Every structure is written in structure tokens, then in C-alpha cells.
Short mmCIF file of C-alpha atoms in Angstrom, two decimals:
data_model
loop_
_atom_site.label_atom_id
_atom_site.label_comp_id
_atom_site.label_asym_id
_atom_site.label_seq_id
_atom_site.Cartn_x
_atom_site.Cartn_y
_atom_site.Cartn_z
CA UNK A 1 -36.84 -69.46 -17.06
CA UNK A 2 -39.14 -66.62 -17.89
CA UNK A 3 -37.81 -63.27 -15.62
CA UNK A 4 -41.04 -62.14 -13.40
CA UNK A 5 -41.61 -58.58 -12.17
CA UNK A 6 -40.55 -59.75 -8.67
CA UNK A 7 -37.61 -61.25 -9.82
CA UNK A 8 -36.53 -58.19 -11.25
CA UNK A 9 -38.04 -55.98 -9.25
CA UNK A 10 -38.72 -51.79 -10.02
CA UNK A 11 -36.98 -49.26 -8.55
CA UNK A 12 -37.45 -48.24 -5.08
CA UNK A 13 -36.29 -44.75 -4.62
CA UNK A 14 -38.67 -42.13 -4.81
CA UNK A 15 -39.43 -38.73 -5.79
CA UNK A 16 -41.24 -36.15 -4.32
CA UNK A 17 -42.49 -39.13 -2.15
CA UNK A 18 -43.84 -40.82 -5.27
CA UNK A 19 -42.17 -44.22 -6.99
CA UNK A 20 -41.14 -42.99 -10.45
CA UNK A 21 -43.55 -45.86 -11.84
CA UNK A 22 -46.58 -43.80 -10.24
CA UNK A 23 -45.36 -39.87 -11.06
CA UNK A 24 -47.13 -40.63 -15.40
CA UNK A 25 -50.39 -41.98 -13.15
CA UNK A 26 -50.56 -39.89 -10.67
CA UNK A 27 -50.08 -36.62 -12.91
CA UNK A 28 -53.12 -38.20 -15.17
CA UNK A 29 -54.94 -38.51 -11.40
CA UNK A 30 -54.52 -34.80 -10.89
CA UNK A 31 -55.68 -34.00 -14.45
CA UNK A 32 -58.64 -35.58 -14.42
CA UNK A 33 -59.82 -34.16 -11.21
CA UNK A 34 -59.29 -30.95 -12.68
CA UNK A 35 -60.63 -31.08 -16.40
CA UNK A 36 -64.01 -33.01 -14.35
CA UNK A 37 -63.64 -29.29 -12.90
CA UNK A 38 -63.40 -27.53 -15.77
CA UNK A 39 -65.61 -29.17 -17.89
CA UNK A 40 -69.25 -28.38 -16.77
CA UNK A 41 -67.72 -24.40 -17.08
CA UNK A 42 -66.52 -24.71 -21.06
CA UNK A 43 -70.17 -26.80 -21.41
CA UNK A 44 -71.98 -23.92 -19.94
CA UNK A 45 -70.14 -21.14 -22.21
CA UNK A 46 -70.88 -23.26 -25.11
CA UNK A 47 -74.52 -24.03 -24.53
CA UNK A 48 -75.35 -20.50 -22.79
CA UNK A 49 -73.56 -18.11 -25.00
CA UNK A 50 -72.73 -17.37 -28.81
CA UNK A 51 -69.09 -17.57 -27.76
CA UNK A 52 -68.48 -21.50 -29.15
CA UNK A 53 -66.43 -20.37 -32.13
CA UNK A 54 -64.11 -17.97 -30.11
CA UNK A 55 -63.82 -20.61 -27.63
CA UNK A 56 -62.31 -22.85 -29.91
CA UNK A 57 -59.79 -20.50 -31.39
CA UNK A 58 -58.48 -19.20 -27.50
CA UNK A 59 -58.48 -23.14 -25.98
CA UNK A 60 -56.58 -23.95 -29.28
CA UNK A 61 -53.85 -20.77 -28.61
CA UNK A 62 -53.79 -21.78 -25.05
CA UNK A 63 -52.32 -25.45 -26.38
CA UNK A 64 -50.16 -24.21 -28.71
CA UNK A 65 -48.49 -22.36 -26.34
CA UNK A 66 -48.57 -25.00 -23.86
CA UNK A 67 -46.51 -27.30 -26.19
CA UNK A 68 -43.75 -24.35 -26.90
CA UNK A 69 -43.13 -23.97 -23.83
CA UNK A 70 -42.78 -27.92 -23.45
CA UNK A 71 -39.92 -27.83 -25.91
CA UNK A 72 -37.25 -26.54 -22.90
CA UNK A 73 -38.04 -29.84 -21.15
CA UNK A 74 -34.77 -31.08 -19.42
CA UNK A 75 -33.60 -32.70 -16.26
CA UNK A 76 -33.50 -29.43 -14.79
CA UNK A 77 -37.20 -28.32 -15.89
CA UNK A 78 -38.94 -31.52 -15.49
CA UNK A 79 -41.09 -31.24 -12.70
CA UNK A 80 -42.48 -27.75 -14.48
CA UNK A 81 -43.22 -29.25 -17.40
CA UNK A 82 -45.43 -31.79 -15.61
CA UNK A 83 -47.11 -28.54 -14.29
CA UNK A 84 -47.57 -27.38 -17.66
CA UNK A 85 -49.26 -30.52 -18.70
CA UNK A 86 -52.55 -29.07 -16.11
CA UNK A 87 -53.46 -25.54 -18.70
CA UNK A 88 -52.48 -27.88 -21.20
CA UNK A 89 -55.12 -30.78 -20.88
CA UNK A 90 -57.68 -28.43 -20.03
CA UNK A 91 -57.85 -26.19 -22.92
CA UNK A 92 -57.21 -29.57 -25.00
CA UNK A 93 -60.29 -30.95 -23.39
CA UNK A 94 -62.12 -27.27 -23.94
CA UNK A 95 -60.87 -27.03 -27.24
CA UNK A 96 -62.30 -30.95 -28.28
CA UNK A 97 -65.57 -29.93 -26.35
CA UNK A 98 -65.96 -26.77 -28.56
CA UNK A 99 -65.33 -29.21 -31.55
CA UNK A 100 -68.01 -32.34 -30.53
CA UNK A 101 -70.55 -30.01 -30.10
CA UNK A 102 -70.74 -29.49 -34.04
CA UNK A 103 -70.55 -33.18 -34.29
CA UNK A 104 -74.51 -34.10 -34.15
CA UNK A 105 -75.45 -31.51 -36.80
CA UNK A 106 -73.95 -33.56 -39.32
CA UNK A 107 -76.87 -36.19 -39.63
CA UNK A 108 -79.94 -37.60 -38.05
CA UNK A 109 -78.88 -40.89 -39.02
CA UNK A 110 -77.03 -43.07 -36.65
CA UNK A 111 -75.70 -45.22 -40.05
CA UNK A 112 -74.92 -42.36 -41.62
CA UNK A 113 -73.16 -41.17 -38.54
CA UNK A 114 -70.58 -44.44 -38.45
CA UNK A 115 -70.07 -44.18 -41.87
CA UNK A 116 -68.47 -40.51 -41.61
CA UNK A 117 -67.21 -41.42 -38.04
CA UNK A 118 -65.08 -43.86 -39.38
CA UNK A 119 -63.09 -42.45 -42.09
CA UNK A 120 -63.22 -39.31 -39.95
CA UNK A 121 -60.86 -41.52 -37.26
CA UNK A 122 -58.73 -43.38 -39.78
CA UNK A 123 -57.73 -39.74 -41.15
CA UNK A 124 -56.90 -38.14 -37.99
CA UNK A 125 -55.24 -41.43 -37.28
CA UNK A 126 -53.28 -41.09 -40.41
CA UNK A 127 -51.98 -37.95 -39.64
CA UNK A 128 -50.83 -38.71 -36.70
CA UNK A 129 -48.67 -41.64 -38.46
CA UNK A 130 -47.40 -38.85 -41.29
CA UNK A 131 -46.43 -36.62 -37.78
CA UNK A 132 -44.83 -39.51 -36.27
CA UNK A 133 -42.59 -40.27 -39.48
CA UNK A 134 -41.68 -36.29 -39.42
CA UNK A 135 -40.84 -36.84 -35.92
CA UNK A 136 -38.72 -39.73 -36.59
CA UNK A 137 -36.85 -38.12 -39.60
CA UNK A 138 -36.57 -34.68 -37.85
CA UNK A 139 -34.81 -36.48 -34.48
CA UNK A 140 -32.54 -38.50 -36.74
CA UNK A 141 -31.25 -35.53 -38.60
CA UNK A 142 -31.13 -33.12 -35.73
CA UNK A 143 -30.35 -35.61 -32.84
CA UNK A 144 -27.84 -38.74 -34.21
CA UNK A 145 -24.63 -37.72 -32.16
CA UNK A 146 -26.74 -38.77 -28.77
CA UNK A 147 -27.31 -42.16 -30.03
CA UNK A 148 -24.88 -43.78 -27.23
CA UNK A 149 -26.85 -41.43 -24.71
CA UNK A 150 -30.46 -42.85 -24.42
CA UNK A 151 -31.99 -40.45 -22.37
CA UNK A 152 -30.36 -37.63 -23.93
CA UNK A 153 -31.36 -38.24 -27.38
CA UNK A 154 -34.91 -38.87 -26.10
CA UNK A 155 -34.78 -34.72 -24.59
CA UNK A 156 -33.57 -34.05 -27.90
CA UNK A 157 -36.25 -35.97 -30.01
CA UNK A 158 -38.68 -34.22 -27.42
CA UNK A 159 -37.80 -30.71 -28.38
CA UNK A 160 -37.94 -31.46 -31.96
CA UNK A 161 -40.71 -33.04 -31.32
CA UNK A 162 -42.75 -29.99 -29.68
CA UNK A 163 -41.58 -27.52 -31.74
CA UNK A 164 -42.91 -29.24 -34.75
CA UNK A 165 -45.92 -29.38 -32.88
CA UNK A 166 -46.09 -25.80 -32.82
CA UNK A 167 -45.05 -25.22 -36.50
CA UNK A 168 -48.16 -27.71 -37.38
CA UNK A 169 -50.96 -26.97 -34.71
CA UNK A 170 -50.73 -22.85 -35.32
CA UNK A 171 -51.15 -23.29 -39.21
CA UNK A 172 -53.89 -26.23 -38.73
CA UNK A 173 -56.21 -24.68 -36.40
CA UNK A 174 -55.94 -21.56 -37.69
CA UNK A 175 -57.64 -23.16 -40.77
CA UNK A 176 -59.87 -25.46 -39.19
CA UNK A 177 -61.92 -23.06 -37.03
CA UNK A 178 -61.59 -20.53 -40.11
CA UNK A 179 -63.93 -23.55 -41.09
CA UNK A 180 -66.81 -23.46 -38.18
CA UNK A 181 -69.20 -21.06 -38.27
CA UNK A 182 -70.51 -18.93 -35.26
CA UNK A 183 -73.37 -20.87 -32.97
CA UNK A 184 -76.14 -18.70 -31.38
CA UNK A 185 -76.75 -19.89 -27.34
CA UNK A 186 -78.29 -23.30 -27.35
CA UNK A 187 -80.10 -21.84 -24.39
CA UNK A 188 -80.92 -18.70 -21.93
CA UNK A 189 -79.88 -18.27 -18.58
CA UNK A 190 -82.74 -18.53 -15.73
CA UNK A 191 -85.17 -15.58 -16.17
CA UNK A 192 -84.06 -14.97 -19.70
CA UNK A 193 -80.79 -13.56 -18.87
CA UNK A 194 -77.84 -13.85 -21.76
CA UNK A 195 -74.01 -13.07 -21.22
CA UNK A 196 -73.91 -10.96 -23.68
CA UNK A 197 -72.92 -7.11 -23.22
CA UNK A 198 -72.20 -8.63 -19.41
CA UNK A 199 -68.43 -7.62 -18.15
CA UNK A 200 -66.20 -11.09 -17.97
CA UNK A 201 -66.24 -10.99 -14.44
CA UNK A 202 -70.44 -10.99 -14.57
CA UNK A 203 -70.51 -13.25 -17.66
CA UNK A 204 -68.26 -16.02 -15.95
CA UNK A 205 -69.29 -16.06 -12.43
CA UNK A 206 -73.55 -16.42 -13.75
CA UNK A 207 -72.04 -19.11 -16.39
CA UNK A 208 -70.02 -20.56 -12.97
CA UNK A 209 -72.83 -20.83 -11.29
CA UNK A 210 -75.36 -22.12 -14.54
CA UNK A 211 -72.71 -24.96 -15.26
CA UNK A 212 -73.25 -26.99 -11.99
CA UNK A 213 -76.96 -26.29 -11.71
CA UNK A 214 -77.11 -27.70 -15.47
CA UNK A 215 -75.22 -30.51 -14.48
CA UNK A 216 -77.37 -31.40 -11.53
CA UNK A 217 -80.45 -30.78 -13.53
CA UNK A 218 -79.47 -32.35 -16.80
CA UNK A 219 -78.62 -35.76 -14.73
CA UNK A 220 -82.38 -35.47 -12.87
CA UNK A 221 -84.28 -35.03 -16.05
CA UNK A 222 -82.22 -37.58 -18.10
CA UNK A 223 -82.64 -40.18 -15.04
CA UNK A 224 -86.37 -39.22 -15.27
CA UNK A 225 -87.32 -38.27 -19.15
CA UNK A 226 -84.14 -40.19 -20.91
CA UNK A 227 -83.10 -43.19 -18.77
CA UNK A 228 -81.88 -44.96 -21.65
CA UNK A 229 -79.38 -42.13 -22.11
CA UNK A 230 -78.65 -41.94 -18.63
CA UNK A 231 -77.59 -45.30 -18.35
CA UNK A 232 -75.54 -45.20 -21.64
CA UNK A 233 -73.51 -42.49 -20.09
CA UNK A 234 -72.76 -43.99 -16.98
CA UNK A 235 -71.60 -47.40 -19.20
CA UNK A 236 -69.48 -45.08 -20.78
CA UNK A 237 -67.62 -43.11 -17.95
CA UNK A 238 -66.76 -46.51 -16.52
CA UNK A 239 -65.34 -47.87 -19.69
CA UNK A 240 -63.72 -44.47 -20.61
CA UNK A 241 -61.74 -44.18 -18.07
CA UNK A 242 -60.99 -47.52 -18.15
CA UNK A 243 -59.38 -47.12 -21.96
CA UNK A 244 -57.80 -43.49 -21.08
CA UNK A 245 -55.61 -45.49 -18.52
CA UNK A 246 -55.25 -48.31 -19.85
CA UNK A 247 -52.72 -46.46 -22.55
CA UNK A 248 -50.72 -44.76 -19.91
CA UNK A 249 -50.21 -47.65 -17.91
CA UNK A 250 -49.48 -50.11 -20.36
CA UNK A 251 -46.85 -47.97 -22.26
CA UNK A 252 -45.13 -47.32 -18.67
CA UNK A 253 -45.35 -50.82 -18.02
CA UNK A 254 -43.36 -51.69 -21.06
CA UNK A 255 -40.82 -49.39 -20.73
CA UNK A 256 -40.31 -49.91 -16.34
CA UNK A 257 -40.84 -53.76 -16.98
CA UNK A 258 -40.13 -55.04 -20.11
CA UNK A 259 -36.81 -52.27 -20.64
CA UNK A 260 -38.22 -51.63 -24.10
CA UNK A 261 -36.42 -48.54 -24.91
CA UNK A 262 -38.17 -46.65 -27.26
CA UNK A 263 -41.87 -47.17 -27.97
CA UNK A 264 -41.91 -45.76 -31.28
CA UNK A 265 -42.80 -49.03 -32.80
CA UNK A 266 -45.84 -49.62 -30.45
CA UNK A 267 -46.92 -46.72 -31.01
CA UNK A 268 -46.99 -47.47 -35.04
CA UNK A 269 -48.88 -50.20 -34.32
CA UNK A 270 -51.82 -48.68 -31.98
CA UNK A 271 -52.09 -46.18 -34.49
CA UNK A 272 -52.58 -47.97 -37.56
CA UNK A 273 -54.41 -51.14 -35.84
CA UNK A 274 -56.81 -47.92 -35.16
CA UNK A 275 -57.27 -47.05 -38.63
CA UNK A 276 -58.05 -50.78 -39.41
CA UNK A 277 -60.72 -50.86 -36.41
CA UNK A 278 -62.36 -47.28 -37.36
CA UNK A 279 -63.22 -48.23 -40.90
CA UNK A 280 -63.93 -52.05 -39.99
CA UNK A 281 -66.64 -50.23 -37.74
CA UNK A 282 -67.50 -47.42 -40.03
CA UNK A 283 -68.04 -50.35 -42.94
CA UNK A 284 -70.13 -53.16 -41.31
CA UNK A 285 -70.97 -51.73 -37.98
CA UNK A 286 -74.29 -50.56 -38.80
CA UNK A 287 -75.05 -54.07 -40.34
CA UNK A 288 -74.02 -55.68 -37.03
CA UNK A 289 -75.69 -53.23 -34.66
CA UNK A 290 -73.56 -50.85 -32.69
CA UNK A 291 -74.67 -51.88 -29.78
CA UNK A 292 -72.91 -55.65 -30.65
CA UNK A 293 -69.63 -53.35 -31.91
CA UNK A 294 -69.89 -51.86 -28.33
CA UNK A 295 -70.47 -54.91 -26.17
CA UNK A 296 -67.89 -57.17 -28.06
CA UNK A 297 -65.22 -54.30 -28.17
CA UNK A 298 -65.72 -53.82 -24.18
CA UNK A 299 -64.95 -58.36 -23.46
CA UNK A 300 -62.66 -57.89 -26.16
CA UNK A 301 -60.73 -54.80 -23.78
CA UNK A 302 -61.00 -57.37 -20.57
CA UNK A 303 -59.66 -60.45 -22.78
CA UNK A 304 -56.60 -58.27 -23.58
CA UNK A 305 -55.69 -57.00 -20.22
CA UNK A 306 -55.60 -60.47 -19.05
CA UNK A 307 -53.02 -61.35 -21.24
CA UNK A 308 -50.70 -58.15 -20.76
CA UNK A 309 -51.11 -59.41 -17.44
CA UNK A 310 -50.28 -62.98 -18.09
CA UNK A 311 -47.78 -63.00 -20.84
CA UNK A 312 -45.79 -59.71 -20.17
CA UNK A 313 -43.38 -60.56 -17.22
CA UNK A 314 -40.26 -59.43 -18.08
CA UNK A 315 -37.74 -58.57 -20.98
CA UNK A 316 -37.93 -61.30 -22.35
CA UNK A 317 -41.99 -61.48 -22.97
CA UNK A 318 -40.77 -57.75 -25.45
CA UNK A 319 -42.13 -59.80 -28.44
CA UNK A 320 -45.11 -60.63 -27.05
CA UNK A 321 -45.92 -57.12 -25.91
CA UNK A 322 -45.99 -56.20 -29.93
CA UNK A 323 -48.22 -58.89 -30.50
CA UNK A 324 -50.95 -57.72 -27.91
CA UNK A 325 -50.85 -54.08 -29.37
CA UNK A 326 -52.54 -55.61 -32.44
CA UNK A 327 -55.73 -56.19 -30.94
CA UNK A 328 -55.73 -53.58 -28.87
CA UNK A 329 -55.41 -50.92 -31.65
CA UNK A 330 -58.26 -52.40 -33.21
CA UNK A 331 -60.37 -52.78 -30.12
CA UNK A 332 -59.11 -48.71 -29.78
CA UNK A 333 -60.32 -47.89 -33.03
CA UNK A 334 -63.45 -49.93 -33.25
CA UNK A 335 -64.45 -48.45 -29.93
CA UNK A 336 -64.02 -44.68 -30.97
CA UNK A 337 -65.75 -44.84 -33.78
CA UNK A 338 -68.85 -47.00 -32.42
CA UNK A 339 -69.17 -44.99 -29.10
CA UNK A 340 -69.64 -41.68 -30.89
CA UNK A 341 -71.54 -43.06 -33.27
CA UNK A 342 -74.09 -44.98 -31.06
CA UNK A 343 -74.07 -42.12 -29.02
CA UNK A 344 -76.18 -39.86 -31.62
CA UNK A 345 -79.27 -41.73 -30.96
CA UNK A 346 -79.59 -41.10 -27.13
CA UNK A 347 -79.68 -37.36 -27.75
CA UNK A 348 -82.99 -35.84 -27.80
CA UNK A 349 -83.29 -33.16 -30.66
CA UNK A 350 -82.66 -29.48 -29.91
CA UNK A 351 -79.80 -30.75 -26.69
CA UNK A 352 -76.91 -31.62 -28.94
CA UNK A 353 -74.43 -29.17 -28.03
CA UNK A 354 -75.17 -29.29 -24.02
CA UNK A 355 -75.46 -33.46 -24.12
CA UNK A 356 -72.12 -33.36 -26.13
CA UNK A 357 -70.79 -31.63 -23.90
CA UNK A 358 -72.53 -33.74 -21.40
CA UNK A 359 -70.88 -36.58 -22.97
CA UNK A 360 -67.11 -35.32 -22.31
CA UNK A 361 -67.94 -34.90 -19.08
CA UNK A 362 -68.57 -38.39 -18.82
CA UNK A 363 -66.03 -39.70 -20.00
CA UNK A 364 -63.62 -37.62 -17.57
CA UNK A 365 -65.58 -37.96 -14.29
CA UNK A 366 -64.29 -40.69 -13.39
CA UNK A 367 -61.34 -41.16 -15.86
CA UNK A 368 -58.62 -41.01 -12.61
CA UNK A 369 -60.55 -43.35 -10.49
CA UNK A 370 -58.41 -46.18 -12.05
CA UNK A 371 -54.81 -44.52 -12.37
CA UNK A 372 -55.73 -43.44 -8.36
CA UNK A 373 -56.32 -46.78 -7.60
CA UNK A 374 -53.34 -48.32 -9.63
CA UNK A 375 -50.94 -45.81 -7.90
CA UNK A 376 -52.45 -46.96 -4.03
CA UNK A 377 -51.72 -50.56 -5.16
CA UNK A 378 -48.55 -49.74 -6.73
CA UNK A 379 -47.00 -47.59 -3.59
CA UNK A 380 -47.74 -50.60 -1.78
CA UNK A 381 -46.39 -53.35 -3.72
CA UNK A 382 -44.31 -52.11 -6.58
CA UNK A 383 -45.87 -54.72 -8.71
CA UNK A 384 -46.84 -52.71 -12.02
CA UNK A 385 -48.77 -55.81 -13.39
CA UNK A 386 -51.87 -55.33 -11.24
CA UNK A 387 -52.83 -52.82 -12.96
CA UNK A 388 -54.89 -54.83 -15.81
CA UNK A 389 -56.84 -56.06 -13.08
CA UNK A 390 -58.08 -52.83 -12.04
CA UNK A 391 -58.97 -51.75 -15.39
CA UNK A 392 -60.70 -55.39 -16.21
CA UNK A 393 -63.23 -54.14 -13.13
CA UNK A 394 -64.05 -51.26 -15.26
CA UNK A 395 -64.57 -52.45 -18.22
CA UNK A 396 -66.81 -55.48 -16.76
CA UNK A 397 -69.09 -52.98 -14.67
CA UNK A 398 -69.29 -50.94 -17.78
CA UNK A 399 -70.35 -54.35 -20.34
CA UNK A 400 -73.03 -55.27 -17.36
CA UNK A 401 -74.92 -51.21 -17.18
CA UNK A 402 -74.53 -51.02 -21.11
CA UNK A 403 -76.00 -54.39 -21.29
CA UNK A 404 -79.20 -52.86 -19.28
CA UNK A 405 -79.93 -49.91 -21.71
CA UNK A 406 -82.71 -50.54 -23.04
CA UNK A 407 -82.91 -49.61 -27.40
CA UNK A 408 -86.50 -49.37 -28.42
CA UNK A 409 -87.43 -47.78 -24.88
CA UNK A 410 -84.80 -45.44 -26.13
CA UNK A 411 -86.44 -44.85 -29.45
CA UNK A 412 -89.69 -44.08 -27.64
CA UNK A 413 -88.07 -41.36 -25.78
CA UNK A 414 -85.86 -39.73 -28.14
CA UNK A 415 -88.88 -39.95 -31.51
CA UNK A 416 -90.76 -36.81 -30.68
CA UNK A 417 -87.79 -35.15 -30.10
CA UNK A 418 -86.11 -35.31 -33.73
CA UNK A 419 -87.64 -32.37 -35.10
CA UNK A 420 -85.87 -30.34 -33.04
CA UNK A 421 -82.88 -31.07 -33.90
CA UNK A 422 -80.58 -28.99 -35.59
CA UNK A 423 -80.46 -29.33 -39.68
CA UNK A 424 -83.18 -32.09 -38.70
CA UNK A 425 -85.47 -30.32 -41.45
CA UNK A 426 -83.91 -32.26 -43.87
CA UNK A 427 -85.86 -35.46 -42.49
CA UNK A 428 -88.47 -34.50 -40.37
CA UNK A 429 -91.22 -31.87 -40.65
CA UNK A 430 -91.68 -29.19 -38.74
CA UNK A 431 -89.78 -26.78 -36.38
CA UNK A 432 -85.82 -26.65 -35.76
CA UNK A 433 -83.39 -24.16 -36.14
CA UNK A 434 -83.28 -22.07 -38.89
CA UNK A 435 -81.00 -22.41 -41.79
CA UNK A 436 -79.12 -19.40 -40.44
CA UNK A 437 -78.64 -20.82 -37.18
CA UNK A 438 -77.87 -24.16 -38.72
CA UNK A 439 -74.73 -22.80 -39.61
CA UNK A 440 -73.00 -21.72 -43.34
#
């Protein structure tokens, strides 16, 4: 007989008033509302000031220092590392908005785009695998006289973990943004206003202020100028957030439900079912359409939850929950690479950096609408497994608006817009940014 969650039911104590299957969820909850916070601010420093490139190198100090001090994480310390995760996600977020923003200069064209998009994933994705074996090698050297203590070898492979983090992100960023070049202000301030020679205090609280007008006026003229672009974005918040939870809750799920100890393994495979699904996309996507990529990657996300759902029951469905990560690695990867890709040809030319950054903000406005409603159901019921539900909503609201957007009404919009765009010189004739501006 095949064990069920109720049969074997979670734990029922809780802490700080939580179930310990909601504290990962309800952390991400808090997190989101925050970096939704915090996003519209970094947008506005990057698109109103010349302060992208210093941006960059600050948010990217502020996470290096978040993981060191994540390496004295221990029973007793817990609860302020979870803390530490808040600084920590926002300058992550502020650091990857500093980095997207450079991300539409590369080309015009949206094949061109998914054929550097692609490779572009499968290499970060392969670093991450190279940092995983170091991991691995580092916590069986330093940690193998813990091996009868579970949870105390996993502090241990945590600290070596982190600290190798360090070692790697200081030298890395330090020679990526050596890399970027400086970025004049997208845009000025209402009445011509700039932040620069302004004190921080007066620099900040006009940015403050410019960030939520933007937002408000960005999503008015985009509903009324771009609707095609409008649309795609609200598609994509809905299946964003869908995919940022659907990795937290899954990997608690297997470790609360199916007592799969350590999920180094499933972790292996997301990551290089990733790699397979980024270059699959970045190869024959733009022969299929990236719109097809999109819609068959977003049924493809719903098909899989319903099987977590139906096949992982207990400990002894652990095989099976292997066997799913395949396709969702590759859905993962496919995804990435498509979304970002696709994404180039809803910008109109001369708005890349602020719709960028428009287009992070997206993806977190909503992202903890699903772990919020997973940890409601959860408190109630302490049944872990309707989760996948929740996130097949998503994703099916998402396929339905995406299937509404509306291509050559798109093309219509966005055409005159082209020559505006930066290093757009190289294809279309006319104005732009200067080479100087372009960037070295």
C-alpha cells in the first residue's frame, strides 16, 4: 500500500506560531512584499541617474556580505539568519536589475537575442554545477566525522558552503562590473531636474517619489500606447510567481513528505535538465516561434504539478520524485531563456533600461501571492500536497492572458520606435544614442 500524506501525517508543533512546513514559504511571502517595495526605487536610480554602474558594485558588496554573515548559521542563530535573508534578496534583486538593464543593448534582433540567451543560461547554469561539485568535495573533506549526525553535517556543509560563496562572489563581481561601462540617465526628472550634485538625502527622497509616479505612469501609457506589452507583462507576473514558488515548495515537499534527506541529487538534475532546455530553446526556438516555446512551456508547468501532486505521496513515491525533476528542469530552462528573449520585442526603443526594470518588477509583484496562499491552506490542513494546485491556477490564468497578446498589433506599436533604441544604429537609420553613450 502506497503511504499518503495523511497517513503519515507532518508535524504539528509550531514555531513562532508558524508549522515548520510554512516558516521556507512564509519567509519567501515576506520577501516578496518587500523587494515589490524596493524595486520601483533601484528602477528609478537606474533610469533617472548615471549611478547604474555603482549600483551594481554596492548591491553586489551588500550580498557578499550578506552570505558571510550566513556562514555562523546554527540552531542558536537561526531565526537571524532568516532575517538576513530580507538585505540579502533585495540587493540580489537590485544587483540583477542593475545587470538586465544592459541586456537589450545587445541586439535588435529577437533571434539573435535567443541565440545568446541560451548559451548565456546553460553557462551560468554550468557554473553553478562546477560550485555545487566544490561544495560537495569541500563538505566531504571538511565535514565527514558528522556523517551519523544529519542535521549537523548539513550546518557544517552550510558554512562551507557560504564561505566559498564569499571566496567566489568577491573575486567574480569584482571582474564582472570591471566589465560594464558607466550609463548616462535614461531620463530627467520632472522639470528637468537630475540627481546629480543633489545631497543623498535630496537625491533619494525626489528618486522615492519619481519611482512610484513612473510606475503608475509607465502602466497608463503601456495600457494605452503598448497594450501588447502590457498584457505580456501581466502573463508573466502570474506565471513568475508561479515558477519562483513552485521551487521552494516542491523541494520542502520532498524533504517534509517524501524524508529525502539530502537534495543534492535533485538539485543536479534541475540544473543540468536547465542547460538542456536553455540551448534546446536558444537552437530551434526561433524556428518554432517563441511565443509556441512560451505557451507549451506554461501546459507543460501545469502537466507537471499534477503529477507531483498525484504520484508523490509518501517515501516510497522518492523515485518518482527524480523522475519528475527531469521535465521540470527543462520546462525551467526552456522558460528562462524564451521569456527574456520574447520579451525584447515588446520594448519600444529608447525604454530599455526603465521597461527592464519594469520587467523585474513584474515578475515580483505578485511572486508571494502563491506561497501566501499555500501557507493559509497549509495552517489549516497540514496537507503539503495542495500546493500544486495553487500554482496550476497560476500558470493557467497566465497561458489564457498570454494567449490574448496580440504579435503583429505588437509589431505595429513597437516599429517606429526601433530607432531609438540603444546601439539600434547598427540596423536602423537615424537617431539613437551615441556611440559614447552606447557604452565601450
Amino acid at each position: 500500500m502506497i503511504p499518503t500524506v495523511e497517513q503519515e501525517p507532518l508535524c504539528e508543533e509550531r514555531v513562532y506560531g508558524m508549522r515548520p512546513s510554512s516558516i521556507v514559504p512564509n519567509i519567501s511571502v515576506f520577501n516578496g512584499v518587500v523587494i515589490t517595495l524596493t524595486i520601483p526605487f533601484v528602477g528609478a536610480m537606474v533610469d533617472y541617474s548615471p549611478w547604474r554602474r555603482s549600483l551594481g558594485y554596492y548591491s553586489a558588496a551588500v550580498v557578499v556580505f550578506t552570505n558571510f554573515l550566513q556562514i555562523f548559521v546554527s540552531a542558536e542563530t537561526w531565526f537571524l539568519i532568516c532575517i538576513v535573508q530580507v538585505p540579502c534578496f533585495m540587493a540580489y534583486y537590485s544587483h540583477l536589475l542593475c545587470v538586465y538593464a544592459y541586456i537589450p543593448e545587445l541586439t535588435d534582433d529577437a533571434d539573435e537575442m535567443a541565440a545568446v540567451m541560451g548559451p548565456a543560461k546553460a553557462v551560468e547554469v554550468i557554473s553553478i554545477l562546477i560550485f555545487f561539485g566544490l561544495i560537495a568535495v569541500s563538505g566531504a573533506t571538511i565535514c565527514p566525522s558528522l556523517e551519523e549526525d544529519f542535521y549537523g553535517k548539513a550546518v557544517c556543509e552550510a558554512r562551507v558552503a557560504q564561505t566559498l560563496s564569499c571566496i567566489v562572489g568577491v573575486g567574480f563581481f569584482y571582474q564582472s562590473w570591471k566589465l560594464f561601462s558607466e550609463r548616462p540617465a535614461v531620463q530627467s526628472l520632472p522639470g528637468g531636474e537630475t540627481v546629480e550634485g543633489k545631497s543623498l538625502t535630496k537625491a533619494s527622497s525626489m528618486l522615492c517619489g519619481q519611482a512610484f509616479r513612473q510606475i503608475w505612469g509607465t502602466l497608463c501609457e503601456l495600457q494605452t500606447d503598448f497594450p501588447m506589452t502590457a498584457r505580456f507583462l501581466i502573463a508573466y507576473a502570474f506565471w513568475e510567481s508561479a515558477s519562483n514558488a513552485i521551487l521552494t515548495l516542491s523541494t520542502t515537499y520532498i524533504r517534509l513528505v517524501l524524508k529525502i534527506d539530502s537534495i543534492v541529487v535533485i538539485g543536479a538534475i534541475l540544473l543540468v535538465t536547465n542547460i538542456i532546455g536553455a540551448l534546446l530553446t536558444g537552437k530551434f526556438g526561433p524556428k518554432l516561434g517563441m511565443r509556441r516555446v512560451i505557451m507549451g512551456c506554461l501546459l507543460a508547468d501545469c502537466l507537471v504539478c499534477v503529477l507531483l501532486m498525484s504520484m508523490l505521496r509518501g517515501p516510497d513515491d522518492q523515485m518518482w520524485a527524480y523522475v519528475l525533476m527531469l521535465p521540470l528542469g527543462l520546462v525551467m530552462g526552456s522558460m528562462y531563456t524564451a521569456q527574456r528573449a520574447h520579451y525584447a520585442v515588446f520594448i519600444p526603443g529608447g525604454r530599455e533600461a526603465e521597461l527592464m526594470g519594469f520587467f523585474m518588477f513584474a515578475g515580483q509583484v505578485i511572486s508571494w501571492a502563491p506561497m501566501l496562499v499555500f501557507s493559509v491552506i497549509n495552517e489549516a490542513t497540514n496537507d503539503m500536497s495542495l500546493a500544486f494546485p495553487i500554482l496550476v491556477v497560476f500558470y493557467v490564468i497566465a497561458a489564457v492572458i498570454f494567449s490574448t497578446v496580440d504579435h503583429q498589433k505588437n509589431h505595429e506599436c513597437i516599429e517606429p520606435t526601433l530607432n531609438r533604441r540603444v546601439r539600434a544604429s547598427r540596423r536602423y537609420a537615424g537617431g539613437g544614442a551615441s556611440d559614447g553613450a552606447a557604452g565601450g
